mmCIF file of C-alpha atoms in Angstrom:
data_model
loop_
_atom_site.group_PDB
_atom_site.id
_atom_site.type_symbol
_atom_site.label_atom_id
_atom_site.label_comp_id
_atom_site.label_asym_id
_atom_site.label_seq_id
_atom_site.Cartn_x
_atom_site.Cartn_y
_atom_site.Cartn_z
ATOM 1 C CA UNK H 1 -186.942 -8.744 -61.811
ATOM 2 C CA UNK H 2 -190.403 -8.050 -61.253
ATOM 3 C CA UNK H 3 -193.246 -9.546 -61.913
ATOM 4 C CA UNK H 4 -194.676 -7.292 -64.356
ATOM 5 C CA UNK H 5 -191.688 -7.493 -66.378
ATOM 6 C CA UNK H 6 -192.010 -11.393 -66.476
ATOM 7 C CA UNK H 7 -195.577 -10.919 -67.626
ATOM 8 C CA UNK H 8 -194.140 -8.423 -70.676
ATOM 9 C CA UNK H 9 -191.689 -11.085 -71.370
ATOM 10 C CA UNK H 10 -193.839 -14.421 -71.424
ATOM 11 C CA UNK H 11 -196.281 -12.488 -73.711
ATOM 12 C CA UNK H 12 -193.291 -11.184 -76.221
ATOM 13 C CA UNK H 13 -191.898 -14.512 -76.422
ATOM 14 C CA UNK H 14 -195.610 -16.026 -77.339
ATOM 15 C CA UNK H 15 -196.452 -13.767 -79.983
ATOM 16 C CA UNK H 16 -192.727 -14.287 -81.096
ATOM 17 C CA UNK H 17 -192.839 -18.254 -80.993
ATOM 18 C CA UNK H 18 -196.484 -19.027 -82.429
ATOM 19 C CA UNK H 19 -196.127 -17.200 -85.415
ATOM 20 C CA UNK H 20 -192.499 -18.319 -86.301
ATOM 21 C CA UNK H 21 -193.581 -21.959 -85.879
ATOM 22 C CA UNK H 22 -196.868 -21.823 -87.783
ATOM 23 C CA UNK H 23 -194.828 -19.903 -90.710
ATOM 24 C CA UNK H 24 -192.332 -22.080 -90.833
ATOM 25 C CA UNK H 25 -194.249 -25.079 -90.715
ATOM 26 C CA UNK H 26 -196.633 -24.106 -94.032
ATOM 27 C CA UNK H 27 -192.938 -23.297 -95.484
ATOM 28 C CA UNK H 28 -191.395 -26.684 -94.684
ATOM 29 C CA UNK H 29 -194.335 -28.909 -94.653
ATOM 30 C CA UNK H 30 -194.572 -29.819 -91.338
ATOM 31 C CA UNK H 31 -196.594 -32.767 -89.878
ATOM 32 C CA UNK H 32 -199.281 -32.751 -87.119
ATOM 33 C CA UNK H 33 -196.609 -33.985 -84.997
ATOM 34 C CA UNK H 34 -193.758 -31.444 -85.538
ATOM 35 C CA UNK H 35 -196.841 -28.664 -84.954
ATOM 36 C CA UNK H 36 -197.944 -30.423 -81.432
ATOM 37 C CA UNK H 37 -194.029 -30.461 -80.831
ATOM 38 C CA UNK H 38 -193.755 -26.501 -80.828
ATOM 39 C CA UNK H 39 -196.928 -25.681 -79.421
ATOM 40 C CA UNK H 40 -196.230 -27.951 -76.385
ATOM 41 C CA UNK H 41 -192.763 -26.273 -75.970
ATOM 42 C CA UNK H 42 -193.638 -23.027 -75.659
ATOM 43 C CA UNK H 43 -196.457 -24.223 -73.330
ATOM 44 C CA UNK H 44 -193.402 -25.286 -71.033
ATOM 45 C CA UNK H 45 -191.757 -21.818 -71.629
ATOM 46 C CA UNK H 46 -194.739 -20.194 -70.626
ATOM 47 C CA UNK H 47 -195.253 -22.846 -67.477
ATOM 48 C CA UNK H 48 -191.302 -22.144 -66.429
ATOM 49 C CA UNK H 49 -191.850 -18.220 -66.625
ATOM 50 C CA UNK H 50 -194.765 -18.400 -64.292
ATOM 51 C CA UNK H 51 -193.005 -20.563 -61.782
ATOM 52 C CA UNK H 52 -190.113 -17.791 -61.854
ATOM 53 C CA UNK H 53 -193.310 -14.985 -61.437
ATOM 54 C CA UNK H 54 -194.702 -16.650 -58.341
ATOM 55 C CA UNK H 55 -190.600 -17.251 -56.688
ATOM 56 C CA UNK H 56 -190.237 -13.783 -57.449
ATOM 57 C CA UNK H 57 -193.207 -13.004 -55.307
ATOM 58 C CA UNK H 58 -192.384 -15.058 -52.799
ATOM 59 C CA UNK H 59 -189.261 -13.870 -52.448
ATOM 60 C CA UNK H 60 -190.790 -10.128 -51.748
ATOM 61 C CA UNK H 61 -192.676 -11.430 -49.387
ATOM 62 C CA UNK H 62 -190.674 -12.681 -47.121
ATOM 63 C CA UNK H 63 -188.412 -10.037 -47.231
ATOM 64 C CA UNK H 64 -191.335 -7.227 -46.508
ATOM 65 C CA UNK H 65 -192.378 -9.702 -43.601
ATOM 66 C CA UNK H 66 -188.553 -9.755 -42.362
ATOM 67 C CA UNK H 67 -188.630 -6.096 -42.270
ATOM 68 C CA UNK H 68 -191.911 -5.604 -40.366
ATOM 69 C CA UNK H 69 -190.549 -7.660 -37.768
ATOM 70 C CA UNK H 70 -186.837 -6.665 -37.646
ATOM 71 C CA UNK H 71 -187.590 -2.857 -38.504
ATOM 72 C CA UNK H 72 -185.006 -1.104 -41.416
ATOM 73 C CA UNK H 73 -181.575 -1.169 -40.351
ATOM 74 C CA UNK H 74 -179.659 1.844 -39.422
ATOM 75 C CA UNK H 75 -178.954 4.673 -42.203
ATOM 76 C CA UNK H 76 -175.333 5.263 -42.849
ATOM 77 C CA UNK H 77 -174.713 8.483 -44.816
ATOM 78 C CA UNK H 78 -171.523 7.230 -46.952
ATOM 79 C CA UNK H 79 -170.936 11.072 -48.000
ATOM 80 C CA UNK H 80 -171.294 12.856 -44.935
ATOM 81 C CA UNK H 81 -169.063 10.359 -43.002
ATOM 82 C CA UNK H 82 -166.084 10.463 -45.633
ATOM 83 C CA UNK H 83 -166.573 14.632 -45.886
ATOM 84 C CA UNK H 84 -163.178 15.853 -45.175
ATOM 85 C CA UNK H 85 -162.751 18.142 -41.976
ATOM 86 C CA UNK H 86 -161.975 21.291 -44.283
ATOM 87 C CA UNK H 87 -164.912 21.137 -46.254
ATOM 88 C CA UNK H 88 -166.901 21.592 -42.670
ATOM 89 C CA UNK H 89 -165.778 24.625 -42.226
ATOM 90 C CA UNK H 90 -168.399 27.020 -44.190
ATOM 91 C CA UNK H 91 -166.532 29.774 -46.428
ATOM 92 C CA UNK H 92 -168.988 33.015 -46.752
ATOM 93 C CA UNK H 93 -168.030 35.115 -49.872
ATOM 94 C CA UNK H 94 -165.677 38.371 -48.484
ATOM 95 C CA UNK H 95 -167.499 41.666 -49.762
ATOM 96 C CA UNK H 96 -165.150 43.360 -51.324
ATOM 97 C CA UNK H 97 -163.994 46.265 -49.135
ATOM 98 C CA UNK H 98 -162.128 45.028 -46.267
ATOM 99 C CA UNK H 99 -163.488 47.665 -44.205
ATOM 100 C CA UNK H 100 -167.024 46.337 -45.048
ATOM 101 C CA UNK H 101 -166.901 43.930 -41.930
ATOM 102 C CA UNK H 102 -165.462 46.389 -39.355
ATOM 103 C CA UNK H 103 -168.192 47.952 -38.708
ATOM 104 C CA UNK H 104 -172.497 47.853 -39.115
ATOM 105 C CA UNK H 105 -173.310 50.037 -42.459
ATOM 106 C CA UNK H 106 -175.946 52.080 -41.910
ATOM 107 C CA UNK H 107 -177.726 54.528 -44.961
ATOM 108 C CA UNK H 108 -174.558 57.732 -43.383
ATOM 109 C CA UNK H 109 -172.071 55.409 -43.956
ATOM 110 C CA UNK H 110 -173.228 54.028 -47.686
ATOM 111 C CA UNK H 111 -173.841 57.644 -49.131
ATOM 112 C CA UNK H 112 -170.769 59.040 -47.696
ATOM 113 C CA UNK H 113 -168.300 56.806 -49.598
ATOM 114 C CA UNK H 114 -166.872 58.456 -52.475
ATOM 115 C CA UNK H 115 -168.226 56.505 -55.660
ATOM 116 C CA UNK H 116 -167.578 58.910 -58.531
ATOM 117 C CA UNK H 117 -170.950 58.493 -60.307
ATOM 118 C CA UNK H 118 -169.970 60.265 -63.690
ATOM 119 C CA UNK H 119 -166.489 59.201 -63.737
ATOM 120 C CA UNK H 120 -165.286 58.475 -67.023
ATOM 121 C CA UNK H 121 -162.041 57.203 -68.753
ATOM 122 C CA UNK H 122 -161.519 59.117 -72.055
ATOM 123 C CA UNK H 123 -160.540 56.880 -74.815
ATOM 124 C CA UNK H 124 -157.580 57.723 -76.297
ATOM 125 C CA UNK H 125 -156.583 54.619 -78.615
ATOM 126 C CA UNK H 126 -158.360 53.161 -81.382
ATOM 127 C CA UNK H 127 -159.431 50.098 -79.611
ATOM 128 C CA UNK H 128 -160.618 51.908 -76.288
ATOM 129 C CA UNK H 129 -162.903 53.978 -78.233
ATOM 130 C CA UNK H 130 -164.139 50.680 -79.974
ATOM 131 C CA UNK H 131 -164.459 49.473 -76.623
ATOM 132 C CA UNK H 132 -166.532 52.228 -75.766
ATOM 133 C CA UNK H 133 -168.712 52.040 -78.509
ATOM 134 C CA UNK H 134 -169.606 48.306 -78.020
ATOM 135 C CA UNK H 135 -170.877 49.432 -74.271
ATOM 136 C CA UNK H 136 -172.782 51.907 -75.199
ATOM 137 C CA UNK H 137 -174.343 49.724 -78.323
ATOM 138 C CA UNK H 138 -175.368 47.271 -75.965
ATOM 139 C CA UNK H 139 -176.665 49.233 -73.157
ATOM 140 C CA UNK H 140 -179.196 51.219 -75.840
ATOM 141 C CA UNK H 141 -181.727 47.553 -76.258
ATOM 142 C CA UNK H 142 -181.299 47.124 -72.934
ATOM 143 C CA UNK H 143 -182.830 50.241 -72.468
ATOM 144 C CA UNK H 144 -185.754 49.780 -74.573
ATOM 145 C CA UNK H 145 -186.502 46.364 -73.057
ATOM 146 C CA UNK H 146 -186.336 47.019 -69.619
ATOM 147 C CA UNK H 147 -187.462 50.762 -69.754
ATOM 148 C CA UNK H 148 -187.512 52.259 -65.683
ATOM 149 C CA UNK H 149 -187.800 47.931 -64.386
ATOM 150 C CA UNK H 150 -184.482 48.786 -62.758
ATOM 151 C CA UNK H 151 -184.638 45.539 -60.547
ATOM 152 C CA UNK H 152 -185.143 43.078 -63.641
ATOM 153 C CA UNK H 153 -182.275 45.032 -65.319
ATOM 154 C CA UNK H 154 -179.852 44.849 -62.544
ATOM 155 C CA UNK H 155 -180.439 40.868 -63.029
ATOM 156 C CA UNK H 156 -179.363 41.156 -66.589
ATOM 157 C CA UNK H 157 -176.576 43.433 -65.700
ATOM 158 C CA UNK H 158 -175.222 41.053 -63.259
ATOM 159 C CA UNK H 159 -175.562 37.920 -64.854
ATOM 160 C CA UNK H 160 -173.147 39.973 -67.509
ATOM 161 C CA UNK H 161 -171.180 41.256 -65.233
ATOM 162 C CA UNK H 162 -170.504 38.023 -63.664
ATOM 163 C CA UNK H 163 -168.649 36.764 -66.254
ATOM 164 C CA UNK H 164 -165.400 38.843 -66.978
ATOM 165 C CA UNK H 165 -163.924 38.052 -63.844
ATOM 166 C CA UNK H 166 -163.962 34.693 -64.208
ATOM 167 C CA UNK H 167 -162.909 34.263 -67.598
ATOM 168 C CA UNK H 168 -160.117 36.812 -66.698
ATOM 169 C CA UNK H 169 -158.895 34.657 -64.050
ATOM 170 C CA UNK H 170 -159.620 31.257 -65.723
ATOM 171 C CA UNK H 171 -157.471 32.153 -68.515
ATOM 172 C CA UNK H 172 -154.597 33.826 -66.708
ATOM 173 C CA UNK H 173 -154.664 30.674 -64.082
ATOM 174 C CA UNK H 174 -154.069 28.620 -67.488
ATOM 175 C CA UNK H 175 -151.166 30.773 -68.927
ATOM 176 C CA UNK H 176 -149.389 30.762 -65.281
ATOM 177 C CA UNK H 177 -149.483 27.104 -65.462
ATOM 178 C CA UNK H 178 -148.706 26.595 -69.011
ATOM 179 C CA UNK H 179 -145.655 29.280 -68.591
ATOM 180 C CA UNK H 180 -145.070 28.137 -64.876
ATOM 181 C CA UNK H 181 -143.937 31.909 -63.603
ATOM 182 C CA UNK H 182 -146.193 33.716 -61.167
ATOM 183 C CA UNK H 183 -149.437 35.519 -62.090
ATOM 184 C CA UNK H 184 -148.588 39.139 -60.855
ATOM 185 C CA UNK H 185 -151.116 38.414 -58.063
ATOM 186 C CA UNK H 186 -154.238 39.618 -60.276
ATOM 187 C CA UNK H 187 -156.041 35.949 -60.440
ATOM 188 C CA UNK H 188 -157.253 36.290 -56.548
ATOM 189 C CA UNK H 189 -158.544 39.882 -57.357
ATOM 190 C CA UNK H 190 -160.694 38.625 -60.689
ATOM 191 C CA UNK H 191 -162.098 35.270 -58.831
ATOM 192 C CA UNK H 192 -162.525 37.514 -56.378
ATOM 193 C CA UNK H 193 -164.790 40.217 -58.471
ATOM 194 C CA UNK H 194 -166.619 37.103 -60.472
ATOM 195 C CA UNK H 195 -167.662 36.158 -56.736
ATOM 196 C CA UNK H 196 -168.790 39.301 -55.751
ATOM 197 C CA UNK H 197 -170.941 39.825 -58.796
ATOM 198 C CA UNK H 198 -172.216 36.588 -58.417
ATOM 199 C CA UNK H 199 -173.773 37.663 -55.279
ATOM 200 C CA UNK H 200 -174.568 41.071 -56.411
ATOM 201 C CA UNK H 201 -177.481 38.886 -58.748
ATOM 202 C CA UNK H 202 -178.036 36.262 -55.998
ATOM 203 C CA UNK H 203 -179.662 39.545 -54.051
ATOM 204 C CA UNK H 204 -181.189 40.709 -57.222
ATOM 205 C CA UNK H 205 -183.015 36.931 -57.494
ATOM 206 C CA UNK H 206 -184.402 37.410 -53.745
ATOM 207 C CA UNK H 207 -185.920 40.662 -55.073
ATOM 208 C CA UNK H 208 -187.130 40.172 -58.542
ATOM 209 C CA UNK H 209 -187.734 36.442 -58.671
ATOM 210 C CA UNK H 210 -187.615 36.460 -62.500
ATOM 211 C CA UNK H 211 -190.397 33.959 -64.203
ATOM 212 C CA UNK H 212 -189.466 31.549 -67.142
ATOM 213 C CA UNK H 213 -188.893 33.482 -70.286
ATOM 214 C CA UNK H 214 -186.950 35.821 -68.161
ATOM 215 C CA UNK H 215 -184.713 32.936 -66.724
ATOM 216 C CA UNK H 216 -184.654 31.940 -70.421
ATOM 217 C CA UNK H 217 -183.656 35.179 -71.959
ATOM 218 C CA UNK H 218 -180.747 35.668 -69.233
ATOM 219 C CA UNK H 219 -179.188 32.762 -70.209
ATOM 220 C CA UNK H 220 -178.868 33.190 -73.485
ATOM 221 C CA UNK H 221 -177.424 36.154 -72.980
ATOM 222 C CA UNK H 222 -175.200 35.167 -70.618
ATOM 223 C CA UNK H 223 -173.927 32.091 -72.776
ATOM 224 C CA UNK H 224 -173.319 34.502 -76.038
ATOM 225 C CA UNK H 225 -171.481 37.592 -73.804
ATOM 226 C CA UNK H 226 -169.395 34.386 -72.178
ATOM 227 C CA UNK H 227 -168.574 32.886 -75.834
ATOM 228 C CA UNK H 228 -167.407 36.657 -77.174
ATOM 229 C CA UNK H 229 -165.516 37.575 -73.972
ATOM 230 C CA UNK H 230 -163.281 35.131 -73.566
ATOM 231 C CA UNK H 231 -162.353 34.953 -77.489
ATOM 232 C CA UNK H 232 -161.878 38.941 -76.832
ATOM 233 C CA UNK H 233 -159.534 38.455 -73.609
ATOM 234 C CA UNK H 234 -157.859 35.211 -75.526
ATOM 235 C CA UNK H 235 -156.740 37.999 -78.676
ATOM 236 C CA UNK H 236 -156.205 41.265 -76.174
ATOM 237 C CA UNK H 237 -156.719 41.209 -72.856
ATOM 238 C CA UNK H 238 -155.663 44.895 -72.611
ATOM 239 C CA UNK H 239 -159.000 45.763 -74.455
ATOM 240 C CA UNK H 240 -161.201 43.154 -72.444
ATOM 241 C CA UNK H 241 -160.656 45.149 -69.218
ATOM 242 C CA UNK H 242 -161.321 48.331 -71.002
ATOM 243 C CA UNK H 243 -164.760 46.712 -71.608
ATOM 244 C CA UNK H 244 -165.631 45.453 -68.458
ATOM 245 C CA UNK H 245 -164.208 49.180 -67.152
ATOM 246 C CA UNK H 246 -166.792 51.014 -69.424
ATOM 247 C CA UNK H 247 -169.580 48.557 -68.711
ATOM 248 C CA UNK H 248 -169.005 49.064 -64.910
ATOM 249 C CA UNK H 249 -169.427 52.890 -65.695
ATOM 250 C CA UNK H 250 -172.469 52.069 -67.376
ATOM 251 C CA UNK H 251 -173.651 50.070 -64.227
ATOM 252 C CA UNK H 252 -172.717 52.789 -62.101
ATOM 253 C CA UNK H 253 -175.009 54.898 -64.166
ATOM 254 C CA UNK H 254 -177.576 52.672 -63.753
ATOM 255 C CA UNK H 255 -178.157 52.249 -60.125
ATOM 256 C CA UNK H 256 -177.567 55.802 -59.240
ATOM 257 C CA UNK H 257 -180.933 56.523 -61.672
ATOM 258 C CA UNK H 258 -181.978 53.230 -59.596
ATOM 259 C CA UNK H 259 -181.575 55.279 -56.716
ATOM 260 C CA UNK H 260 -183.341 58.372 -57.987
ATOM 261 C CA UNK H 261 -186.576 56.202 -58.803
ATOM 262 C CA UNK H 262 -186.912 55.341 -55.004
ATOM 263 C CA UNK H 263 -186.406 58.676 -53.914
ATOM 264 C CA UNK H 264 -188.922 59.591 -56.223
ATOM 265 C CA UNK H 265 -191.452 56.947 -54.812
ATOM 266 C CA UNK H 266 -191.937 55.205 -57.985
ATOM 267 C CA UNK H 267 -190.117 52.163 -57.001
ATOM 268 C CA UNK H 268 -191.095 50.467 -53.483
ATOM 269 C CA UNK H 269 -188.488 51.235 -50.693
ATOM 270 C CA UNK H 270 -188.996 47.495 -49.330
ATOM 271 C CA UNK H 271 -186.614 45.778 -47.026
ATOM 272 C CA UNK H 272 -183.376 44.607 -47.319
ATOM 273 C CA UNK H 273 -183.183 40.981 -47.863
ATOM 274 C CA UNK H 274 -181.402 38.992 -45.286
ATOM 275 C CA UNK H 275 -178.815 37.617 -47.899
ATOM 276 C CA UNK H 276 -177.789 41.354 -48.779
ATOM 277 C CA UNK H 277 -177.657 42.494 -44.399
ATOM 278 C CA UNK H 278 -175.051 39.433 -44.506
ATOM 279 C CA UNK H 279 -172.998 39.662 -47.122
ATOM 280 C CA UNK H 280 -172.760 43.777 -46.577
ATOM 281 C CA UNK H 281 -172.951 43.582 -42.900
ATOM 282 C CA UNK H 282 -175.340 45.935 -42.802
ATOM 283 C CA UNK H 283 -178.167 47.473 -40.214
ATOM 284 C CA UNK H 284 -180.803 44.872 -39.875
ATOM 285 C CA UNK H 285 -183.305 47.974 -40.853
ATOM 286 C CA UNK H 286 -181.654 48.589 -43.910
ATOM 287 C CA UNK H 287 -183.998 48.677 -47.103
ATOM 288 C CA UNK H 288 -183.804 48.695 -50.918
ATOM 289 C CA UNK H 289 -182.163 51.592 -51.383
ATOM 290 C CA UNK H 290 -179.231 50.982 -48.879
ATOM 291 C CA UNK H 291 -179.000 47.858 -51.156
ATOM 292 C CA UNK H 292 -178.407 49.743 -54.146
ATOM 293 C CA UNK H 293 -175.911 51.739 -52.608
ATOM 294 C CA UNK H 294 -173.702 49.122 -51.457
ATOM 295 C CA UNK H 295 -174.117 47.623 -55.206
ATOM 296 C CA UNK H 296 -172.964 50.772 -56.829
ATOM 297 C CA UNK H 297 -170.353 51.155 -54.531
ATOM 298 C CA UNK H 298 -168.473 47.688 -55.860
ATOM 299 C CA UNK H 299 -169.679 48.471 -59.231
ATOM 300 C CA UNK H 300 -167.406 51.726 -58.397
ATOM 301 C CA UNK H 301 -164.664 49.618 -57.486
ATOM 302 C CA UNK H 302 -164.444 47.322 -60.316
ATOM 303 C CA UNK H 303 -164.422 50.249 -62.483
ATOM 304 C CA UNK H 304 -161.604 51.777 -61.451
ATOM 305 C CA UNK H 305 -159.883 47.721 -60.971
ATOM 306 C CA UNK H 306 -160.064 46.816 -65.032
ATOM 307 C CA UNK H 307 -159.185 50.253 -66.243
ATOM 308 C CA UNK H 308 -156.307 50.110 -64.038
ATOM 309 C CA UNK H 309 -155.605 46.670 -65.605
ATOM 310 C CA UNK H 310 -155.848 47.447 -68.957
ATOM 311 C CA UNK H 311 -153.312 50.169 -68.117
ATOM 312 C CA UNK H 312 -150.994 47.821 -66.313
ATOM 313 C CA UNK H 313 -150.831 46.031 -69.582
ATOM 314 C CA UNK H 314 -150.384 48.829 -71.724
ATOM 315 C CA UNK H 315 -147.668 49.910 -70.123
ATOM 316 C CA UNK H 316 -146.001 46.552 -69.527
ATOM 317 C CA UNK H 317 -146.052 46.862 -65.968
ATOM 318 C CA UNK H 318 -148.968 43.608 -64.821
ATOM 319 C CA UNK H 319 -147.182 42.465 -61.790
ATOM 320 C CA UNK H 320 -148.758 44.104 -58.771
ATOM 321 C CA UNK H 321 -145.817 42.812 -56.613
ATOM 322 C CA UNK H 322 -143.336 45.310 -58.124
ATOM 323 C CA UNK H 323 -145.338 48.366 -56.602
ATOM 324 C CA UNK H 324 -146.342 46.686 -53.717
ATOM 325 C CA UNK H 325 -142.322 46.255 -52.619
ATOM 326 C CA UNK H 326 -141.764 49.999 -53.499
ATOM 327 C CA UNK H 327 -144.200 51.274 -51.301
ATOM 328 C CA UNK H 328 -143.601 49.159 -48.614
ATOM 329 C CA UNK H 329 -146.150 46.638 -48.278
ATOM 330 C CA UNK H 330 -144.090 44.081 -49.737
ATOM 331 C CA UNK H 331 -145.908 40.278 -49.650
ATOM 332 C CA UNK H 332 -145.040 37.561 -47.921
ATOM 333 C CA UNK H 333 -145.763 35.136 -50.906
ATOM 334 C CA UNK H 334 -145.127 36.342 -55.051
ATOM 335 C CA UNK H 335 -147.736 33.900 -56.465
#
C-alpha cells in the first residue's frame, strides 16, 4: 500500500471520527472526560497509521537499494516459452487461385484472365429477383456518397463483402455438428472466401488509410449487413448466395470503372503495396492498377462460387463430393 493511500486514509478516518464523537457526545451528554477519551484515541489511530507510512517507505527503500546493487533479475517470457511448436510455424493466407503462386504476375498475365466483366445471372424466381433488387438498392447511396473515390469505396465494399463467407461457413460448421453428417466440403471454400476478402480490405487500408468518421461509418455498416445476413442465410440460404452472387457482380462492376479512372489519369497509378506483391505474388514493379486487377479477378470468382451455390441448393444437389467422384477427382477425405 502506498504511502499516499495511507495519507487518504488517516485523513478519511479523521474527518469520520471527530465529527461522530463530538455529535454524539452533545446527544448523550458526555463529560470532559469521555471527550478527552475519543480525541486521544484517534490521536493513536492517526500515530499507528504514520508508523505504517514510514515502514512502508522503508520497505521501498531497501528494496530499490537491493536492486541497484544486485541489478533486475532475468526476464522470463511465460507466453513465448509455453507457445506450442505449431503455432511457430507462420500460416500466410492462400490467394485464391492455386495457380496464383506458380508463377510472378505481371500486368500480361492479370488482363489476360478471363473475368467476365458484364456477366450476369438472370433472375428467374421470385426471390432471386428480390435478391437482385436489394443489390442494386444498396449500391445506388453508395453511389452518391462515394461518387468517383473508388479507393474509399472498395473499403466499404470489402468490409461488406467480408462478411458472407464467414457467416456462411459459421453457420453450416454449426448444422454439421448439430446433425453430425459431413458438410459437402463447402465450409473450407466460404472460410476460405471470408479470408480472402479480408485481405482484399487489408490492401485497401494500406492505400486509403481511412480517418475516424470513416472507420466509424464502416462499422456500422458492417455490424447492420452482419445482423441481416446471417438472419437471411438462417431462413434461406439458397437466397443468401444469390445475394452475395449479385453483389460480387456489382463489385466486379466497380473496379473495372476503377480501372477506367486510372487509365484515364484521374486516379494516381501509385505503387503496389508490399502486402498486395505478397499475397498476389506479383512483380515487385507492379502498381495500383495491377492491384485492381487481381481484386476483380477474385471478385470474378466468388461470383460465379455463390451463384453456383445457390443452385446446388436449389436443385438439392450441395455435396461437392458427389461430382467430384464422377469426374474422377474423387477425395481422399468426405468431410
Amino acid at each position: 500500500m502506498s504511502a499516499s493511500s495511507y495519507s487518504q486514509a488517516a485523513s478519511m478516518l479523521l474527518r469520520h471520527v471527530r465529527p461522530t464523537s463530538n455529535a454524539m457526545c452533545r446527544r448523550l451528554g458526555c463529560t470532559v472526560q469521555s471527550r478527552a477519551f475519543g480525541i486521544k484515541t484517534t490521536l493513536r489511530v492517526q500515530e499507528h497509521i504514520s508508523k505504517l507510512i514510514k515502514k512502508d517507505k522503508s520497505k521501498n527503500k531497501n528494496k530499490a537499494d537491493e536492486m541497484q546493487v544486485t541489478g533486475p533479475g532475468p526476464f522470463h517470457d511465460t507466453i513465448l516459452e509455453s507457445m506450442p511448436s505449431e503455432l511457430r510455424v507462420p500460416r500466410n493466407p492462400p490467394p485464391m487461385r492455386e495457380d496464383t503462386m506458380d508463377h510472378t504476375w505481371n500486368t500480361s498475365d492479370l488482363e489476360a484472365l478471363d473475368v467476365g466483366p458484364t456477366k450476369h445471372r438472370v433472375p428467374d424466381l421470385i426471390s432471386d429477383k428480390i435478391a437482385l433488387w436489394a443489390v442494386k438498392s444498396a449500391r445506388k447511396p453508395t453511389d452518391i456518397f462515394f461518387r468517383n473515390k473508388y479507393i474509399h469505396r472498395s473499403v466499404m465494399l470489402e468490409v461488406v463483402a467480408a462478411v458472407p463467407g464467414m457467416v456462411g461457413g459459421l453457420i453450416r460448421h454449426i448444422k454439421s455438428l448439430q446433425g453430425m453428417r459431413h458438410d459437402g466440403g463447402w465450409i473450407g471454400h466460404l472460410l476460405h472466401e471470408a479470408e480472402n476478402e479480408r485481405m482484399h480490405l487489408m490492401t485497401w487500408m494500406e492505400i486509403s488509410k481511412p480517418v475516424l468518421w470513416e472507420r466509424a461509418l464502416i462499422a456500422t455498416v458492417q455490424t447492420g449487413f452482419f445482423a441481416v445476413f446471417s438472419l437471411l442465410y438462417m431462413v434461406s440460404p439458397r437466397t443468401a448466395h444469390r445475394v452475395v452472387g449479385y453483389l460480387e457482380e456489382e463489385a466486379v462492376t466497380s473496379y473495372t470503372h476503377f480501372i477506367g479512372e486510372i487509365d484515364a489519369g484521374r486516379i494516381e497509378n501509385v505503387k503496389a503495396p508490399e502486402i498486395a506483391v505478397a499475397y498476389w505474388n506479383l512483380d515487385p514493379e507492379s502498381t495500383l492498377r495491377d492491384v485492381v486487377l487481381a481484386v476483380r479477378a477474385d471478385e470474378a470468382l466468388h461470383r460465379d462460387t455463390n451463384h453456383h451455390f445457390s443452385d446446388r441448393i436449389r436443385a438439392k444437389r450441395e455435396s461437392l463430393f458427389e461430382d467430384m467422384d464422377t469426374d474422377g477427382n474423387k477425395p481422399h477425405i468426405k468431410y
